[in-house]
């Protein structure tokens, strides 16, 4: 029996009393992935990206482990909810225009001390001030650095379109602007190198593309390490008591941790290891989060139909944004239909061994987005469900 077949047997036994659709997290795999992130971080704390987990119980579990410290959130409303739930170090990874939430933040000492907001434009400071509604609490501010690799005089750009702040002078200037403005304090710098951390460098069946990606990433790592160090020096000249410099992502943990200027690493997807993280030479994780759909039809030889399953991930549309049938091994989509909202036909010889009501296990393309489809996660240890816990959705929290 292969390791994957053994996992399928465990998951089927553990959930035999449960009807699909359902979602699980294999805690043995989750904990092993957490250990691997800590190992790759080389002694620097890992800040957990809540967007990639979206379950308070599992956020608490990972933060209780050595090597993890703090959360990286994705909306201001989520940040305040987490802070009220007892998480005392929440870095909002994206700028916000939520006037009501800024009003709450600036009026509550506990929230203001726990939450750090992201800016890359002085206009965002004005929006916060306009939202204060009498609130006088000092707002903790993090500055975001653009990490994109620019080549051929800027005509070629590789990397996400995020912050407009790129040079040491730009970061130092905005740090001075914040420092001079009452009610704000610069406490950190963040730089997310998505073109390194979020792009696999070993694409199956595409050796030339994989080689090009590795060459690009090697160039990007060198360029960013030098520029990030210069930025940190420039900002520390303005803000000597800077608390943190955050960088990285699941796919670049060890490379970012090797930079002296970086004080902490961000990661989250590496806990669940969705399918987008199968194509990396730098690490290998264990799939920990899966969902099951029930077989509801057997249209013919070599085909079964499962209920639902059309859960595409965000990003540029393409086959890599779709979930993949994972267990039993050997199933594939019908290219004429793909995964559907209500039904999904699956092709392959394993279909002939599946009965009505059997479970087919899938992996989502991205990590936390799976939790927007399910209100609970069944936590599996060995071949037993040891707990069933709510996702954000299960707690009535849908932030985007």
PDB file of N, CA, C and O in Angstrom, residues 132-184:
ATOM      1  N   UNK A 132     -11.237  58.812  13.088  1.00  0.00           N
ATOM      2  CA  UNK A 132     -11.028  58.684  14.531  1.00  0.00           C
ATOM      3  C   UNK A 132     -12.285  58.890  15.361  1.00  0.00           C
ATOM      4  O   UNK A 132     -12.482  58.246  16.388  1.00  0.00           O
ATOM      5  N   UNK A 133     -13.149  59.791  14.963  1.00  0.00           N
ATOM      6  CA  UNK A 133     -14.408  60.023  15.686  1.00  0.00           C
ATOM      7  C   UNK A 133     -14.154  60.216  17.186  1.00  0.00           C
ATOM      8  O   UNK A 133     -14.821  59.621  18.047  1.00  0.00           O
ATOM      9  N   UNK A 134     -13.137  61.002  17.482  1.00  0.00           N
ATOM     10  CA  UNK A 134     -12.806  61.287  18.879  1.00  0.00           C
ATOM     11  C   UNK A 134     -11.750  60.373  19.465  1.00  0.00           C
ATOM     12  O   UNK A 134     -11.230  60.640  20.561  1.00  0.00           O
ATOM     13  N   UNK A 135     -11.401  59.295  18.784  1.00  0.00           N
ATOM     14  CA  UNK A 135     -10.398  58.360  19.298  1.00  0.00           C
ATOM     15  C   UNK A 135      -9.009  58.972  19.277  1.00  0.00           C
ATOM     16  O   UNK A 135      -8.605  59.582  18.274  1.00  0.00           O
ATOM     17  N   UNK A 136      -8.287  58.812  20.364  1.00  0.00           N
ATOM     18  CA  UNK A 136      -6.973  59.463  20.488  1.00  0.00           C
ATOM     19  C   UNK A 136      -5.815  58.479  20.626  1.00  0.00           C
ATOM     20  O   UNK A 136      -4.671  58.895  20.841  1.00  0.00           O
ATOM     21  N   UNK A 137      -6.079  57.181  20.487  1.00  0.00           N
ATOM     22  CA  UNK A 137      -5.018  56.202  20.670  1.00  0.00           C
ATOM     23  C   UNK A 137      -3.985  56.301  19.544  1.00  0.00           C
ATOM     24  O   UNK A 137      -4.318  56.584  18.394  1.00  0.00           O
ATOM     25  N   UNK A 138      -2.720  56.093  19.912  1.00  0.00           N
ATOM     26  CA  UNK A 138      -1.646  56.087  18.924  1.00  0.00           C
ATOM     27  C   UNK A 138      -1.766  54.836  18.062  1.00  0.00           C
ATOM     28  O   UNK A 138      -1.930  53.722  18.574  1.00  0.00           O
ATOM     29  N   UNK A 139      -1.691  55.012  16.746  1.00  0.00           N
ATOM     30  CA  UNK A 139      -1.818  53.901  15.807  1.00  0.00           C
ATOM     31  C   UNK A 139      -0.428  53.382  15.446  1.00  0.00           C
ATOM     32  O   UNK A 139       0.440  54.147  15.006  1.00  0.00           O
ATOM     33  N   UNK A 140      -0.228  52.108  15.633  1.00  0.00           N
ATOM     34  CA  UNK A 140       1.026  51.452  15.270  1.00  0.00           C
ATOM     35  C   UNK A 140       1.041  51.242  13.753  1.00  0.00           C
ATOM     36  O   UNK A 140       0.087  50.709  13.174  1.00  0.00           O
ATOM     37  N   UNK A 141       2.129  51.629  13.117  1.00  0.00           N
ATOM     38  CA  UNK A 141       2.204  51.649  11.656  1.00  0.00           C
ATOM     39  C   UNK A 141       3.372  50.802  11.178  1.00  0.00           C
ATOM     40  O   UNK A 141       4.484  50.864  11.724  1.00  0.00           O
ATOM     41  N   UNK A 142       3.110  50.009  10.121  1.00  0.00           N
ATOM     42  CA  UNK A 142       4.148  49.272   9.413  1.00  0.00           C
ATOM     43  C   UNK A 142       4.214  49.816   7.993  1.00  0.00           C
ATOM     44  O   UNK A 142       3.179  50.115   7.377  1.00  0.00           O
ATOM     45  N   UNK A 143       5.419  49.942   7.462  1.00  0.00           N
ATOM     46  CA  UNK A 143       5.632  50.437   6.108  1.00  0.00           C
ATOM     47  C   UNK A 143       5.898  49.254   5.184  1.00  0.00           C
ATOM     48  O   UNK A 143       6.696  48.374   5.520  1.00  0.00           O
ATOM     49  N   UNK A 144       5.257  49.258   4.007  1.00  0.00           N
ATOM     50  CA  UNK A 144       5.474  48.137   3.087  1.00  0.00           C
ATOM     51  C   UNK A 144       6.431  48.521   1.969  1.00  0.00           C
ATOM     52  O   UNK A 144       6.270  49.544   1.301  1.00  0.00           O
ATOM     53  N   UNK A 145       7.409  47.668   1.756  1.00  0.00           N
ATOM     54  CA  UNK A 145       8.404  47.830   0.702  1.00  0.00           C
ATOM     55  C   UNK A 145       8.001  47.019  -0.525  1.00  0.00           C
ATOM     56  O   UNK A 145       7.626  45.847  -0.407  1.00  0.00           O
ATOM     57  N   UNK A 146       8.076  47.626  -1.697  1.00  0.00           N
ATOM     58  CA  UNK A 146       7.870  46.908  -2.950  1.00  0.00           C
ATOM     59  C   UNK A 146       9.060  45.986  -3.198  1.00  0.00           C
ATOM     60  O   UNK A 146      10.213  46.427  -3.210  1.00  0.00           O
ATOM     61  N   UNK A 147       8.790  44.715  -3.403  1.00  0.00           N
ATOM     62  CA  UNK A 147       9.874  43.740  -3.572  1.00  0.00           C
ATOM     63  C   UNK A 147      10.123  43.352  -5.023  1.00  0.00           C
ATOM     64  O   UNK A 147      11.037  42.581  -5.302  1.00  0.00           O
ATOM     65  N   UNK A 148       9.316  43.834  -5.944  1.00  0.00           N
ATOM     66  CA  UNK A 148       9.380  43.359  -7.326  1.00  0.00           C
ATOM     67  C   UNK A 148      10.776  43.535  -7.924  1.00  0.00           C
ATOM     68  O   UNK A 148      11.478  44.504  -7.640  1.00  0.00           O
ATOM     69  N   UNK A 149      11.144  42.587  -8.750  1.00  0.00           N
ATOM     70  CA  UNK A 149      12.392  42.662  -9.493  1.00  0.00           C
ATOM     71  C   UNK A 149      12.149  43.442 -10.778  1.00  0.00           C
ATOM     72  O   UNK A 149      11.254  43.110 -11.553  1.00  0.00           O
ATOM     73  N   UNK A 150      12.941  44.494 -10.988  1.00  0.00           N
ATOM     74  CA  UNK A 150      12.820  45.289 -12.203  1.00  0.00           C
ATOM     75  C   UNK A 150      14.094  45.133 -13.028  1.00  0.00           C
ATOM     76  O   UNK A 150      15.202  45.257 -12.509  1.00  0.00           O
ATOM     77  N   UNK A 151      13.904  44.881 -14.302  1.00  0.00           N
ATOM     78  CA  UNK A 151      15.028  44.672 -15.215  1.00  0.00           C
ATOM     79  C   UNK A 151      14.851  45.527 -16.459  1.00  0.00           C
ATOM     80  O   UNK A 151      13.763  46.065 -16.712  1.00  0.00           O
ATOM     81  N   UNK A 152      15.925  45.642 -17.229  1.00  0.00           N
ATOM     82  CA  UNK A 152      15.927  46.422 -18.476  1.00  0.00           C
ATOM     83  C   UNK A 152      15.412  47.835 -18.236  1.00  0.00           C
ATOM     84  O   UNK A 152      14.529  48.328 -18.939  1.00  0.00           O
ATOM     85  N   UNK A 153      15.994  48.482 -17.200  1.00  0.00           N
ATOM     86  CA  UNK A 153      15.636  49.862 -16.921  1.00  0.00           C
ATOM     87  C   UNK A 153      14.208  50.045 -16.461  1.00  0.00           C
ATOM     88  O   UNK A 153      13.632  51.130 -16.623  1.00  0.00           O
ATOM     89  N   UNK A 154      13.639  49.003 -15.874  1.00  0.00           N
ATOM     90  CA  UNK A 154      12.278  49.106 -15.382  1.00  0.00           C
ATOM     91  C   UNK A 154      11.217  48.678 -16.380  1.00  0.00           C
ATOM     92  O   UNK A 154      10.030  48.644 -16.055  1.00  0.00           O
ATOM     93  N   UNK A 155      11.639  48.320 -17.596  1.00  0.00           N
ATOM     94  CA  UNK A 155      10.660  47.925 -18.604  1.00  0.00           C
ATOM     95  C   UNK A 155      10.081  46.538 -18.325  1.00  0.00           C
ATOM     96  O   UNK A 155       8.997  46.210 -18.811  1.00  0.00           O
ATOM     97  N   UNK A 156      10.820  45.730 -17.569  1.00  0.00           N
ATOM     98  CA  UNK A 156      10.342  44.399 -17.190  1.00  0.00           C
ATOM     99  C   UNK A 156      10.195  44.350 -15.677  1.00  0.00           C
ATOM    100  O   UNK A 156      11.127  44.695 -14.941  1.00  0.00           O
ATOM    101  N   UNK A 157       9.038  43.942 -15.213  1.00  0.00           N
ATOM    102  CA  UNK A 157       8.770  43.847 -13.782  1.00  0.00           C
ATOM    103  C   UNK A 157       8.310  42.425 -13.467  1.00  0.00           C
ATOM    104  O   UNK A 157       7.419  41.889 -14.131  1.00  0.00           O
ATOM    105  N   UNK A 158       8.921  41.829 -12.448  1.00  0.00           N
ATOM    106  CA  UNK A 158       8.520  40.507 -11.978  1.00  0.00           C
ATOM    107  C   UNK A 158       8.171  40.640 -10.506  1.00  0.00           C
ATOM    108  O   UNK A 158       9.026  40.965  -9.677  1.00  0.00           O
ATOM    109  N   UNK A 159       6.921  40.385 -10.176  1.00  0.00           N
ATOM    110  CA  UNK A 159       6.489  40.526  -8.790  1.00  0.00           C
ATOM    111  C   UNK A 159       5.138  41.209  -8.713  1.00  0.00           C
ATOM    112  O   UNK A 159       4.674  41.824  -9.678  1.00  0.00           O
ATOM    113  N   UNK A 160       4.517  41.094  -7.552  1.00  0.00           N
ATOM    114  CA  UNK A 160       3.174  41.633  -7.356  1.00  0.00           C
ATOM    115  C   UNK A 160       3.170  43.160  -7.391  1.00  0.00           C
ATOM    116  O   UNK A 160       4.139  43.813  -6.993  1.00  0.00           O
ATOM    117  N   UNK A 161       2.065  43.708  -7.865  1.00  0.00           N
ATOM    118  CA  UNK A 161       1.844  45.156  -7.830  1.00  0.00           C
ATOM    119  C   UNK A 161       1.276  45.505  -6.463  1.00  0.00           C
ATOM    120  O   UNK A 161       0.067  45.448  -6.239  1.00  0.00           O
ATOM    121  N   UNK A 162       2.166  45.866  -5.555  1.00  0.00           N
ATOM    122  CA  UNK A 162       1.735  46.171  -4.193  1.00  0.00           C
ATOM    123  C   UNK A 162       2.127  47.608  -3.851  1.00  0.00           C
ATOM    124  O   UNK A 162       1.548  48.559  -4.342  1.00  0.00           O
ATOM    125  N   UNK A 163       3.125  47.772  -3.027  1.00  0.00           N
ATOM    126  CA  UNK A 163       3.486  49.093  -2.531  1.00  0.00           C
ATOM    127  C   UNK A 163       4.185  49.943  -3.597  1.00  0.00           C
ATOM    128  O   UNK A 163       4.956  49.426  -4.399  1.00  0.00           O
ATOM    129  N   UNK A 164       3.946  51.282  -3.593  1.00  0.00           N
ATOM    130  CA  UNK A 164       4.716  52.181  -4.455  1.00  0.00           C
ATOM    131  C   UNK A 164       6.074  52.542  -3.860  1.00  0.00           C
ATOM    132  O   UNK A 164       6.860  53.245  -4.506  1.00  0.00           O
ATOM    133  N   UNK A 165       6.345  52.092  -2.641  1.00  0.00           N
ATOM    134  CA  UNK A 165       7.584  52.448  -1.945  1.00  0.00           C
ATOM    135  C   UNK A 165       8.665  51.432  -2.285  1.00  0.00           C
ATOM    136  O   UNK A 165       8.542  50.240  -1.961  1.00  0.00           O
ATOM    137  N   UNK A 166       9.731  51.913  -2.922  1.00  0.00           N
ATOM    138  CA  UNK A 166      10.744  50.987  -3.415  1.00  0.00           C
ATOM    139  C   UNK A 166      12.151  51.282  -2.920  1.00  0.00           C
ATOM    140  O   UNK A 166      12.919  50.390  -2.585  1.00  0.00           O
ATOM    141  N   UNK A 167      12.519  52.538  -2.859  1.00  0.00           N
ATOM    142  CA  UNK A 167      13.900  52.910  -2.566  1.00  0.00           C
ATOM    143  C   UNK A 167      14.081  53.242  -1.089  1.00  0.00           C
ATOM    144  O   UNK A 167      13.120  53.563  -0.376  1.00  0.00           O
ATOM    145  N   UNK A 168      15.318  53.189  -0.599  1.00  0.00           N
ATOM    146  CA  UNK A 168      15.585  53.601   0.792  1.00  0.00           C
ATOM    147  C   UNK A 168      15.106  55.018   1.077  1.00  0.00           C
ATOM    148  O   UNK A 168      14.533  55.273   2.149  1.00  0.00           O
ATOM    149  N   UNK A 169      15.318  55.933   0.134  1.00  0.00           N
ATOM    150  CA  UNK A 169      14.877  57.317   0.355  1.00  0.00           C
ATOM    151  C   UNK A 169      13.370  57.412   0.496  1.00  0.00           C
ATOM    152  O   UNK A 169      12.859  58.163   1.342  1.00  0.00           O
ATOM    153  N   UNK A 170      12.632  56.667  -0.317  1.00  0.00           N
ATOM    154  CA  UNK A 170      11.173  56.705  -0.235  1.00  0.00           C
ATOM    155  C   UNK A 170      10.681  56.190   1.112  1.00  0.00           C
ATOM    156  O   UNK A 170       9.787  56.782   1.730  1.00  0.00           O
ATOM    157  N   UNK A 171      11.261  55.087   1.561  1.00  0.00           N
ATOM    158  CA  UNK A 171      10.853  54.539   2.862  1.00  0.00           C
ATOM    159  C   UNK A 171      11.225  55.472   3.997  1.00  0.00           C
ATOM    160  O   UNK A 171      10.446  55.669   4.946  1.00  0.00           O
ATOM    161  N   UNK A 172      12.408  56.053   3.934  1.00  0.00           N
ATOM    162  CA  UNK A 172      12.830  56.985   4.988  1.00  0.00           C
ATOM    163  C   UNK A 172      11.939  58.223   4.999  1.00  0.00           C
ATOM    164  O   UNK A 172      11.576  58.729   6.074  1.00  0.00           O
ATOM    165  N   UNK A 173      11.566  58.711   3.824  1.00  0.00           N
ATOM    166  CA  UNK A 173      10.701  59.897   3.751  1.00  0.00           C
ATOM    167  C   UNK A 173       9.345  59.643   4.378  1.00  0.00           C
ATOM    168  O   UNK A 173       8.843  60.473   5.146  1.00  0.00           O
ATOM    169  N   UNK A 174       8.742  58.505   4.071  1.00  0.00           N
ATOM    170  CA  UNK A 174       7.423  58.250   4.641  1.00  0.00           C
ATOM    171  C   UNK A 174       7.536  57.946   6.140  1.00  0.00           C
ATOM    172  O   UNK A 174       6.636  58.270   6.919  1.00  0.00           O
ATOM    173  N   UNK A 175       8.660  57.366   6.567  1.00  0.00           N
ATOM    174  CA  UNK A 175       8.875  57.161   8.005  1.00  0.00           C
ATOM    175  C   UNK A 175       8.917  58.500   8.723  1.00  0.00           C
ATOM    176  O   UNK A 175       8.361  58.653   9.819  1.00  0.00           O
ATOM    177  N   UNK A 176       9.592  59.493   8.103  1.00  0.00           N
ATOM    178  CA  UNK A 176       9.627  60.838   8.711  1.00  0.00           C
ATOM    179  C   UNK A 176       8.228  61.464   8.746  1.00  0.00           C
ATOM    180  O   UNK A 176       7.846  62.090   9.736  1.00  0.00           O
ATOM    181  N   UNK A 177       7.466  61.256   7.664  1.00  0.00           N
ATOM    182  CA  UNK A 177       6.102  61.800   7.616  1.00  0.00           C
ATOM    183  C   UNK A 177       5.252  61.230   8.739  1.00  0.00           C
ATOM    184  O   UNK A 177       4.523  61.964   9.422  1.00  0.00           O
ATOM    185  N   UNK A 178       5.334  59.937   8.946  1.00  0.00           N
ATOM    186  CA  UNK A 178       4.560  59.307  10.019  1.00  0.00           C
ATOM    187  C   UNK A 178       5.030  59.794  11.382  1.00  0.00           C
ATOM    188  O   UNK A 178       4.222  60.123  12.263  1.00  0.00           O
ATOM    189  N   UNK A 179       6.333  59.863  11.562  1.00  0.00           N
ATOM    190  CA  UNK A 179       6.887  60.243  12.872  1.00  0.00           C
ATOM    191  C   UNK A 179       6.513  61.659  13.261  1.00  0.00           C
ATOM    192  O   UNK A 179       6.378  61.971  14.457  1.00  0.00           O
ATOM    193  N   UNK A 180       6.354  62.526  12.276  1.00  0.00           N
ATOM    194  CA  UNK A 180       6.011  63.924  12.554  1.00  0.00           C
ATOM    195  C   UNK A 180       4.516  64.132  12.779  1.00  0.00           C
ATOM    196  O   UNK A 180       4.097  65.210  13.210  1.00  0.00           O
ATOM    197  N   UNK A 181       3.725  63.126  12.472  1.00  0.00           N
ATOM    198  CA  UNK A 181       2.271  63.264  12.559  1.00  0.00           C
ATOM    199  C   UNK A 181       1.795  62.734  13.908  1.00  0.00           C
ATOM    200  O   UNK A 181       2.006  61.572  14.242  1.00  0.00           O
ATOM    201  N   UNK A 182       1.138  63.571  14.703  1.00  0.00           N
ATOM    202  CA  UNK A 182       0.656  63.112  16.015  1.00  0.00           C
ATOM    203  C   UNK A 182      -0.312  61.936  15.859  1.00  0.00           C
ATOM    204  O   UNK A 182      -1.103  61.878  14.913  1.00  0.00           O
ATOM    205  N   UNK A 183      -0.223  61.011  16.791  1.00  0.00           N
ATOM    206  CA  UNK A 183      -1.160  59.893  16.790  1.00  0.00           C
ATOM    207  C   UNK A 183      -0.703  58.667  16.028  1.00  0.00           C
ATOM    208  O   UNK A 183      -1.469  57.701  15.891  1.00  0.00           O
ATOM    209  N   UNK A 184       0.551  58.666  15.554  1.00  0.00           N
ATOM    210  CA  UNK A 184       1.063  57.531  14.789  1.00  0.00           C
ATOM    211  C   UNK A 184       2.486  57.195  15.227  1.00  0.00           C
ATOM    212  O   UNK A 184       3.240  58.072  15.634  1.00  0.00           O
TER     213      UNK A 184
END
